[in-house]
XYZ file of C-alpha atoms in Angstrom:
676
model
C 17.707 29.374 40.173
C 18.042 29.554 43.906
C 19.722 26.668 45.233
C 17.381 26.971 48.507
C 15.450 23.726 50.110
C 11.839 24.942 50.243
C 9.897 21.419 51.590
C 11.314 18.017 52.039
C 8.251 15.061 51.998
C 8.667 11.459 53.955
C 6.902 9.363 51.959
C 5.398 6.059 54.437
C 5.667 2.890 52.745
C 2.563 1.841 53.964
C 0.491 5.119 52.423
C 3.655 6.247 49.905
C 3.382 2.521 47.860
C 1.566 0.664 45.742
C 3.674 -2.709 44.397
C 6.541 -0.790 42.952
C 5.277 2.170 42.655
C 5.837 5.334 45.112
C 3.509 7.943 45.205
C 1.981 11.930 47.198
C -0.613 14.026 46.626
C 0.176 17.143 47.097
C -1.961 20.442 46.803
C -1.018 24.347 46.422
C 0.397 26.038 43.966
C 3.767 24.896 42.363
C 4.362 27.893 39.917
C 8.134 29.283 39.966
C 8.867 25.538 41.509
C 11.124 22.539 41.413
C 11.511 19.075 42.812
C 14.199 16.504 43.298
C 14.283 13.084 45.416
C 15.523 11.873 47.483
C 16.541 8.033 47.633
C 17.704 6.508 51.598
C 19.202 3.466 51.061
C 22.205 0.303 51.252
C 25.614 1.895 49.885
C 27.162 -1.024 48.718
C 29.579 0.099 44.741
C 30.399 -3.867 45.104
C 27.085 -4.665 45.307
C 25.561 -2.772 43.174
C 24.712 -0.691 44.807
C 24.817 3.501 45.257
C 21.884 4.898 47.919
C 23.024 8.131 49.185
C 20.120 9.856 51.175
C 22.373 13.101 51.120
C 22.152 13.764 47.147
C 19.114 15.699 45.217
C 18.361 13.534 42.374
C 16.972 14.230 38.985
C 13.423 12.288 38.917
C 13.994 10.454 35.268
C 10.559 11.304 34.267
C 11.499 14.757 34.749
C 9.221 16.834 32.078
C 12.496 19.855 32.464
C 15.449 20.154 33.877
C 16.707 22.680 35.365
C 20.839 23.899 36.667
C 22.954 26.854 34.785
C 20.156 28.970 32.796
C 23.065 29.587 29.705
C 25.087 27.076 27.352
C 28.841 26.691 28.505
C 28.465 29.168 31.245
C 29.800 27.919 34.760
C 27.903 27.622 37.064
C 28.043 29.312 40.889
C 31.224 29.056 42.357
C 32.661 27.834 39.005
C 30.758 24.941 39.464
C 30.565 22.615 35.893
C 28.054 20.228 38.146
C 25.694 22.626 39.999
C 22.632 21.221 41.561
C 20.039 20.089 39.177
C 15.848 20.154 39.684
C 12.526 19.425 38.450
C 9.905 21.256 35.993
C 6.555 20.811 38.243
C 4.342 20.828 35.215
C 1.268 22.178 36.108
C -2.535 22.406 34.016
C -2.435 25.592 31.910
C 0.433 25.566 29.769
C -1.201 24.009 26.567
C 1.132 24.593 23.865
C -1.638 25.453 19.844
C -0.461 22.968 17.801
C -2.940 24.586 15.165
C -3.770 21.336 14.523
C -0.759 20.236 13.259
C -0.241 16.457 12.412
C 2.196 13.683 11.535
C 3.223 14.214 8.304
C 3.996 10.034 7.614
C 6.202 10.911 4.139
C 7.394 7.971 2.427
C 10.880 7.138 4.209
C 11.946 6.082 0.382
C 10.895 9.543 -0.190
C 13.113 10.995 2.890
C 16.242 13.689 2.203
C 17.490 13.855 5.744
C 19.720 16.165 6.576
C 21.944 15.336 10.196
C 22.073 18.580 12.380
C 23.298 20.414 15.474
C 20.461 22.416 16.870
C 23.550 24.576 18.386
C 26.151 24.583 14.875
C 23.577 25.203 12.950
C 22.981 29.106 13.695
C 25.331 29.892 16.470
C 28.262 31.405 13.367
C 27.539 35.636 13.284
C 27.343 34.986 9.955
C 23.387 33.318 10.245
C 22.656 36.729 11.437
C 19.798 34.859 13.494
C 17.768 36.877 16.295
C 18.185 33.973 18.270
C 21.621 31.955 17.256
C 22.263 28.619 18.436
C 18.692 28.310 19.359
C 15.816 25.769 18.265
C 14.424 29.094 17.528
C 17.327 30.210 15.324
C 16.245 26.823 13.606
C 13.183 28.096 12.791
C 14.769 31.441 11.220
C 16.609 29.088 9.053
C 14.233 26.282 7.668
C 13.600 27.413 4.365
C 17.125 27.501 3.800
C 16.631 23.069 4.096
C 13.254 23.955 2.297
C 15.309 25.382 -0.420
C 17.741 22.328 -0.889
C 15.215 19.328 -1.073
C 15.642 17.889 2.698
C 11.910 16.947 3.889
C 13.576 15.802 7.080
C 15.878 16.544 9.705
C 17.278 14.511 12.124
C 18.437 16.526 14.750
C 21.575 15.312 17.032
C 21.357 14.705 20.705
C 18.252 17.417 22.100
C 17.825 15.676 25.392
C 19.309 17.037 28.213
C 22.731 17.125 28.653
C 25.939 19.347 30.454
C 28.010 21.091 28.113
C 30.196 21.295 30.447
C 31.402 17.766 31.673
C 34.222 17.502 29.404
C 35.431 21.746 30.418
C 39.148 22.207 30.288
C 41.521 24.876 29.115
C 42.789 23.923 26.072
C 46.177 25.356 25.278
C 46.282 24.597 21.515
C 43.379 26.872 20.742
C 43.072 28.688 23.911
C 39.570 28.331 24.728
C 37.611 25.671 26.618
C 36.751 21.736 25.822
C 33.093 21.238 25.656
C 30.806 18.291 24.846
C 29.599 19.979 22.032
C 27.926 17.077 20.180
C 25.755 15.887 23.314
C 26.233 12.464 23.270
C 26.278 11.589 27.171
C 22.471 12.695 27.930
C 21.497 13.792 32.028
C 17.812 13.046 31.177
C 15.325 11.596 28.368
C 12.318 13.313 29.161
C 13.937 16.856 28.690
C 14.854 19.281 25.674
C 18.082 20.704 26.200
C 17.136 23.828 28.188
C 19.764 25.456 27.025
C 19.394 25.055 23.152
C 16.326 27.257 23.714
C 15.736 31.092 24.370
C 13.743 30.958 27.504
C 16.480 29.425 28.940
C 15.419 28.668 32.715
C 12.625 31.299 32.871
C 9.300 30.147 33.446
C 11.377 26.627 35.169
C 11.086 25.322 31.518
C 7.721 25.567 29.932
C 9.889 27.974 27.902
C 12.022 25.620 26.352
C 9.523 22.772 25.974
C 7.433 25.199 23.705
C 10.109 26.691 21.860
C 10.902 22.448 20.660
C 7.429 22.416 20.359
C 7.408 25.688 17.911
C 10.074 24.272 15.819
C 8.692 21.308 15.090
C 5.618 22.561 14.456
C 7.911 24.715 12.092
C 9.207 21.999 10.246
C 5.947 19.984 9.677
C 3.892 23.473 7.773
C 6.893 23.046 5.330
C 7.187 19.314 4.891
C 9.665 18.235 6.994
C 9.690 15.263 9.546
C 11.881 15.534 12.715
C 14.143 12.816 13.451
C 15.522 12.467 17.116
C 19.150 10.990 18.031
C 18.781 9.020 21.068
C 21.366 7.965 23.193
C 19.764 4.918 25.076
C 23.320 3.271 25.346
C 25.135 4.639 28.587
C 24.367 7.869 30.262
C 26.025 11.305 31.555
C 26.957 9.166 34.930
C 29.592 7.067 34.072
C 31.392 4.779 35.851
C 32.111 4.233 39.650
C 34.025 8.177 39.266
C 31.305 9.817 37.685
C 28.489 11.879 39.056
C 25.506 10.843 40.744
C 22.992 12.473 38.998
C 19.537 10.648 38.977
C 19.558 6.907 37.356
C 22.577 5.642 40.319
C 21.047 7.344 42.666
C 17.954 5.983 41.990
C 18.547 1.735 41.236
C 21.871 1.568 40.108
C 21.795 -2.170 39.768
C 18.297 -1.771 37.635
C 19.450 1.170 35.268
C 23.301 -0.292 34.562
C 24.827 -2.988 33.413
C 26.617 -4.952 36.079
C 29.676 -7.856 36.701
C 28.787 -9.162 40.055
C 30.917 -7.540 42.234
C 29.423 -3.724 41.360
C 31.659 -2.687 38.524
C 29.711 -1.007 35.079
C 29.861 -2.922 31.567
C 31.146 -0.985 28.981
C 29.885 -1.809 25.651
C 29.255 2.191 24.525
C 32.704 3.080 25.140
C 31.588 6.397 28.214
C 32.257 3.835 31.056
C 28.606 3.003 31.123
C 25.909 1.037 29.810
C 22.616 1.499 29.373
C 20.526 -1.933 31.462
C 18.209 -1.687 28.469
C 16.676 -4.912 27.939
C 15.631 -5.315 31.994
C 12.081 -4.685 32.203
C 11.869 -1.532 34.454
C 14.270 -0.214 31.899
C 12.688 -1.285 28.554
C 9.054 0.579 29.838
C 11.135 3.217 31.016
C 12.349 3.609 27.237
C 9.427 2.811 25.933
C 7.089 5.162 27.789
C 10.048 7.754 26.780
C 9.911 7.615 22.949
C 5.537 7.674 23.776
C 6.142 11.335 25.550
C 7.845 12.314 22.169
C 5.489 11.315 19.375
C 2.180 12.104 21.543
C 3.312 15.173 23.386
C 6.556 16.912 21.203
C 5.177 15.647 18.019
C 8.632 13.906 16.194
C 8.509 11.397 13.901
C 10.854 9.036 14.440
C 14.217 8.299 15.953
C 17.891 7.679 15.586
C 19.042 5.359 18.273
C 22.777 6.029 19.043
C 25.300 3.163 19.381
C 21.701 0.745 18.730
C 23.645 -2.775 19.252
C 23.331 -1.965 23.020
C 19.964 -2.479 22.438
C 19.966 -5.934 21.956
C 22.482 -6.896 24.515
C 20.952 -9.084 27.315
C 20.026 -7.572 31.023
C 22.519 -7.956 34.008
C 20.266 -10.068 36.998
C 19.345 -11.277 33.409
C 16.214 -13.736 34.195
C 13.754 -15.344 31.483
C 11.149 -15.441 33.809
C 10.613 -11.748 33.977
C 11.122 -11.044 30.035
C 9.565 -13.803 28.536
C 6.887 -14.734 31.386
C 8.357 -18.934 31.662
C 12.367 -20.262 31.840
C 13.795 -21.004 29.024
C 15.916 -24.154 28.795
C 19.185 -24.143 28.723
C 19.551 -20.058 29.807
C 22.850 -19.957 30.320
C 23.352 -16.521 29.313
C 25.179 -13.684 30.380
C 25.498 -9.758 30.862
C 25.754 -8.534 27.347
C 24.828 -11.479 25.409
C 23.271 -10.687 21.785
C 19.918 -11.515 21.911
C 18.111 -12.792 18.842
C 14.660 -11.387 19.832
C 15.715 -8.091 22.408
C 12.656 -7.918 24.170
C 13.099 -3.348 24.352
C 13.478 -3.991 19.711
C 10.655 -6.328 20.211
C 7.924 -3.860 22.140
C 8.988 -0.392 20.857
C 8.158 -2.727 17.328
C 5.491 -3.650 17.975
C 3.615 -0.371 19.905
C 0.805 0.865 18.615
C 2.178 4.248 19.035
C 5.962 3.612 17.975
C 5.102 0.865 15.172
C 4.009 3.870 12.326
C 7.567 6.253 13.319
C 10.936 5.881 11.530
C 12.868 4.023 13.643
C 16.971 4.290 12.726
C 19.145 1.586 14.117
C 23.441 2.608 14.529
C 24.243 -1.196 14.113
C 27.366 -1.754 15.910
C 28.388 -0.268 19.361
C 32.109 -0.230 21.102
C 32.093 -3.586 23.014
C 32.573 -4.643 18.959
C 28.905 -5.835 18.415
C 28.575 -5.150 14.431
C 24.722 -5.419 13.535
C 24.531 -3.432 9.924
C 22.429 -5.910 7.535
C 21.597 -8.155 10.844
C 19.834 -5.505 13.369
C 17.049 -7.595 14.664
C 14.434 -5.366 12.234
C 10.802 -6.236 12.762
C 10.422 -5.525 9.481
C 10.496 -1.702 9.574
C 13.746 -0.760 11.982
C 16.014 1.166 9.535
C 19.632 1.004 9.883
C 22.273 3.573 9.564
C 24.621 1.923 6.005
C 28.271 2.219 7.518
C 29.276 -0.466 4.475
C 27.991 1.963 2.144
C 29.898 4.890 3.170
C 33.306 2.654 3.480
C 32.621 0.792 -0.302
C 31.106 4.357 -1.457
C 34.374 6.505 -0.240
C 36.784 3.347 -1.622
C 35.497 3.062 -5.428
C 34.996 7.269 -6.218
C 38.562 7.447 -4.483
C 39.872 5.307 -7.373
C 40.352 1.913 -5.776
C 40.383 -1.060 -7.239
C 37.892 -4.289 -6.536
C 35.238 -1.920 -5.078
C 32.980 -2.084 -8.378
C 30.787 -4.940 -8.003
C 30.356 -3.842 -4.638
C 29.534 0.067 -5.130
C 26.763 -1.102 -7.727
C 25.472 -3.187 -5.022
C 24.931 0.218 -2.702
C 23.574 2.063 -6.145
C 20.821 -1.070 -6.022
C 20.203 -0.506 -2.278
C 22.279 -3.126 -0.500
C 20.268 -5.957 -1.708
C 23.025 -8.304 -0.176
C 22.276 -6.766 3.086
C 18.689 -6.326 3.284
C 16.536 -8.367 1.264
C 16.721 -11.819 2.156
C 15.190 -10.725 5.941
C 12.405 -9.129 3.826
C 13.413 -4.823 4.190
C 13.519 -3.100 1.503
C 15.898 -0.397 0.152
C 14.765 2.389 2.152
C 16.027 -0.028 5.289
C 19.915 1.343 4.213
C 20.265 4.437 5.553
C 22.984 5.797 2.710
C 25.776 8.367 4.061
C 28.787 8.914 2.777
C 29.331 11.800 6.530
C 28.105 12.405 9.203
C 28.980 14.297 12.334
C 31.125 11.372 13.995
C 34.349 12.232 10.847
C 35.256 13.525 8.209
C 33.095 16.074 6.407
C 32.915 15.852 2.550
C 35.113 19.113 2.216
C 37.803 17.408 4.161
C 37.589 14.038 2.819
C 38.419 15.157 -0.399
C 41.394 17.215 1.314
C 42.799 15.560 4.103
C 44.802 11.745 3.638
C 44.876 12.114 7.154
C 43.488 13.188 10.550
C 44.291 16.745 11.948
C 43.507 16.152 15.543
C 45.450 18.034 17.680
C 43.313 20.780 18.351
C 41.736 18.340 20.524
C 43.932 18.442 22.862
C 44.882 14.498 22.505
C 48.083 14.696 20.774
C 46.364 13.834 17.816
C 45.218 10.415 19.917
C 41.586 10.791 19.123
C 39.715 9.778 15.698
C 39.430 7.604 13.909
C 42.617 6.125 11.367
C 40.414 4.657 8.918
C 39.023 7.172 6.843
C 38.932 5.416 3.202
C 39.999 9.515 2.046
C 42.209 10.443 -0.549
C 43.442 14.658 -0.395
C 43.100 14.633 -4.333
C 47.236 14.773 -4.710
C 48.094 17.404 -1.674
C 47.119 17.299 1.990
C 45.639 21.050 3.323
C 43.824 23.622 2.106
C 46.504 25.653 0.507
C 46.821 23.633 -3.522
C 47.409 24.261 -6.272
C 44.614 25.013 -9.285
C 44.305 21.894 -10.753
C 44.078 19.972 -7.453
C 40.992 22.524 -5.654
C 38.841 21.785 -9.697
C 39.711 17.905 -9.055
C 38.495 18.037 -5.288
C 35.135 19.692 -6.755
C 34.597 17.229 -8.547
C 34.860 14.392 -6.185
C 32.721 16.147 -4.006
C 29.841 16.532 -6.912
C 30.684 12.386 -7.428
C 29.718 11.341 -3.649
C 26.581 13.738 -4.203
C 25.269 12.026 -7.039
C 26.463 9.365 -6.372
C 24.242 9.760 -2.476
C 21.287 10.985 -4.658
C 21.083 8.169 -7.552
C 21.788 4.993 -4.829
C 18.615 3.226 -3.881
C 17.561 3.472 -0.061
C 17.354 7.273 1.785
C 20.544 9.677 1.270
C 21.395 11.446 4.555
C 23.472 14.902 4.235
C 25.584 16.158 7.326
C 25.203 20.113 8.196
C 26.952 21.652 5.752
C 27.990 19.257 3.707
C 25.615 21.374 0.939
C 28.549 24.440 0.949
C 31.430 22.446 1.576
C 32.459 23.383 4.986
C 35.863 22.103 6.648
C 36.696 21.085 9.892
C 40.381 21.285 8.861
C 40.916 17.980 9.169
C 39.805 17.713 12.573
C 37.719 14.170 12.438
C 36.353 14.049 15.939
C 35.352 17.422 16.338
C 32.967 16.677 19.996
C 34.720 19.265 21.845
C 34.237 22.586 20.456
C 31.774 25.047 20.956
C 33.585 27.558 17.883
C 33.918 28.184 14.393
C 34.898 24.870 13.710
C 31.340 23.035 14.309
C 29.346 26.255 13.496
C 27.496 26.326 9.891
C 29.200 29.030 8.620
C 26.308 31.162 6.495
C 29.104 33.336 5.388
C 30.942 30.553 3.145
C 27.269 29.024 1.922
C 26.921 32.268 -0.084
C 30.546 32.812 -1.133
C 32.074 31.122 -4.312
C 31.714 28.343 -3.464
C 27.338 28.463 -3.285
C 27.821 26.916 -6.554
C 28.434 23.364 -4.877
C 25.005 24.173 -2.920
C 23.842 24.778 -6.895
C 24.587 21.225 -7.845
C 23.379 19.561 -4.187
C 19.654 21.629 -5.305
C 19.666 20.678 -8.344
C 20.280 17.050 -7.951
C 17.808 16.264 -4.469
C 15.095 18.356 -6.703
C 15.925 15.504 -9.452
C 15.666 12.877 -7.133
C 12.668 13.611 -6.132
C 11.511 13.794 -9.805
C 12.517 10.695 -10.629
C 9.712 8.009 -10.020
C 12.951 5.267 -10.127
C 15.364 6.584 -7.433
C 13.111 6.365 -4.666
C 11.760 2.433 -5.004
C 9.701 0.311 -2.682
C 11.916 -2.576 -3.879
C 15.348 -3.855 -5.531
C 15.348 -2.693 -8.893
C 14.745 -5.953 -11.405
C 16.352 -6.506 -14.839
C 13.564 -4.950 -15.740
C 13.864 -1.824 -14.646
C 18.029 -1.660 -14.718
C 20.564 -2.559 -17.445
C 24.013 -2.305 -16.324
C 27.035 -1.086 -18.952
C 30.528 -1.725 -19.259
C 32.040 1.343 -21.541
C 30.354 -0.759 -24.108
C 26.459 -1.440 -23.616
C 25.284 -4.485 -21.589
C 28.862 -5.204 -21.087
C 29.763 -4.596 -17.523
C 33.218 -4.508 -15.882
C 33.179 -6.491 -12.543
C 37.094 -7.346 -12.508
C 39.400 -6.517 -9.859
C 40.790 -3.399 -12.450
C 37.292 -1.932 -13.049
C 36.801 2.227 -11.986
C 34.093 2.145 -14.641
C 30.977 1.365 -13.232
C 27.420 2.465 -15.539
C 23.783 1.485 -15.665
C 20.493 2.631 -17.367
C 17.380 3.088 -15.218
C 14.077 2.920 -16.082
C 11.945 5.490 -15.234
C 7.984 6.094 -15.638
C 8.504 9.610 -14.745
C 11.443 10.871 -17.164
C 11.434 7.333 -19.976
C 14.725 6.756 -19.014
C 17.991 7.282 -17.038
C 21.661 6.818 -18.600
C 23.792 6.801 -15.279
C 27.747 6.349 -15.017
C 30.577 6.704 -12.802
C 34.368 6.451 -13.605
C 36.397 6.980 -11.491
C 39.954 6.129 -13.549
C 42.325 8.218 -13.643
C 42.263 7.560 -17.111
C 39.648 9.860 -19.558
C 37.932 7.695 -22.091
C 34.795 7.195 -24.401
C 31.352 5.740 -23.703
C 29.181 3.710 -25.620
C 25.966 4.423 -25.119
C 23.248 1.855 -25.935
C 20.575 2.303 -28.879
C 17.055 3.771 -28.649
C 15.821 3.204 -31.824
C 13.688 7.231 -32.630
C 15.359 8.421 -29.238
C 19.019 10.181 -28.540
C 21.098 10.708 -24.961
C 20.980 14.552 -23.940
C 23.192 15.071 -21.203
C 21.628 16.284 -17.485
C 25.073 16.030 -15.182
C 27.965 15.781 -15.181
C 30.823 16.230 -13.262
C 33.936 17.850 -15.133
C 32.712 20.452 -16.617
C 32.812 23.394 -14.285
C 29.510 25.682 -12.500
C 27.108 26.132 -13.576
C 27.254 23.528 -16.459
C 27.551 20.611 -14.324
C 24.184 20.285 -13.868
C 22.062 22.318 -17.292
C 19.292 22.973 -15.756
C 16.707 26.324 -16.899
C 19.480 28.265 -15.125
C 22.192 27.490 -16.833
C 22.786 30.719 -19.910
C 23.680 29.771 -23.105
C 22.725 25.776 -22.853
C 21.694 25.867 -26.795
C 24.920 26.610 -27.539
C 27.053 24.290 -24.068
C 24.219 21.608 -25.788
C 26.073 22.037 -29.053
C 29.410 20.949 -27.572
C 28.204 16.877 -26.936
C 26.015 16.857 -30.579
C 28.776 15.277 -32.726
C 29.390 12.785 -30.024
C 25.649 11.963 -28.813
C 24.741 12.237 -32.874
C 27.319 8.984 -33.165
C 25.798 7.336 -29.457
C 28.783 8.350 -27.353
C 30.193 10.173 -24.499
C 33.370 12.261 -23.286
C 34.092 11.053 -19.344
C 37.011 12.789 -18.220
C 38.598 10.706 -15.294
C 37.184 11.070 -11.731
C 34.092 12.141 -12.825
C 30.557 11.514 -13.208
C 27.601 11.921 -16.018
C 23.422 11.640 -16.075
C 22.252 11.322 -19.242
C 18.502 11.207 -20.274
C 16.723 9.824 -23.137
C 15.123 12.085 -25.411
C 12.540 12.030 -28.398
C 14.885 12.283 -32.078
C 13.690 14.905 -33.894
C 16.424 14.432 -37.014
C 14.127 10.449 -36.927
């Protein structure tokens, strides 16, 4: 991109402004031409104004933003923030969607996969033609199909600057990057440097690569959800760069204190002023664009609680149309009926897509189970994560809460009229330990981030199974694999929507680093070679468990299970133990496809023999036992000498008993008894 000003056109408020809209009509050939805006006005930070006519700003509505062409490569003169400019749209850029339409999968049927576009195929072992790009993901979509995933949740794919944190990391001898991308520069533009085309064709090629990815995912029955960051931008606080919103109208786009200071509910320097009437219309326009033009199927809203806070310059008249008695709301006050959430929920285009809130923010507003929902919003269920981690590692006092998680968290969602599928269940996500690290480390090991291990969450509810790190005894390794299977089984038999984090299906480790935001390297890259080696036995288990979930009618219910369908058990049938010291939870579940399931979790350090519910004319047959080595952990048709394996259980099952090892879980199926 040449940093050369071709033309500057001044706008006259008499002829180029209608109401609050500035406009100009230009004729000519705009191919290979870029544009930006200049805003003249008062520069007075203490009044919230940062107008500077010398700055060329990005159009907030630009459909592609160009600067550097290659990911992680410095600009001219080693500039991390070279001049950015906007693509000029032109008519003859039609994309052949081949009749693509929204899949509209019922949310209760989803298995979500949280993915980082670059990290998924950047490692050499991916052997893709276009590693680290949208096209690279297309090459590997069949992996997700095999895994049983029918929904991808992309970590941020809006334009951001990966060099925002660029600095030498003496620990690893490389450079820190903004790898995750939670620092948006422009909300309409796809991340240009995730494309193979890069700056070529002024960004049109990058747009079409993203569209191709969505189209190819849809062909395989996989929906696409975008992780969007409408809580802050890359402009930071008063010390940050002026790129777009700040120079356009700082006091409109950001929450400001009376003397121009930036509120920081995001923890990233500024807070997007979401419920201001201009900003909420901007967000609505953006979401509509990604649904109608890019064909995405929904959104996960990062730090979504910020979207429920009152805006600065709060005015009940411009929000509700009339003043409200006793309207004393201050900036950032949580609103029971936030105008932005109301508009999204009732929009004719957005009402029908998946809407998922990360229902907390960095200002202490925690709304899991209480996010304003209009009956359609779902939530990342952080309470599910915390409770499941505690119970499965054998902590006392969580049996009852764990049972609630298995039922879709009715105490959080039932009273407000929501359903089990409004709970997005997860054990691990991008932020925190991977599944392998959850059973490998008691403490975070974040020295590689160059912050003296001071960053990242200290309370991980993890357990290393007896020894810290990767080099441990064989018995500890076996227990870790068992615990990983326990977590995965729990996720797949819980009511609600399960979400898997990229790499957990083969046991990816980040070496105990629970905050890998800054690493464009092997720490964050999906290791295709690891997936293919000896650890592939866990990948097999994951595939079979997702397949089993899809086959069962009872594991994706539209409503919370009742006693007609679900019965709780303890070590004896019908006698559940909800005491403080209980580490055993079991239940039977009536299923119109499988007949009936018996599912039990023994998270005690002691083995036990379980008495099974009597079903005259039927007998219980083993399907899953996480204490068994692969392939006997899941008795699918590919198990060699499966009849011999089944006979090992026979004398117990003939007596309606089943032996369970410590830290193990099982699934049994009810079958007609051929002996009766």
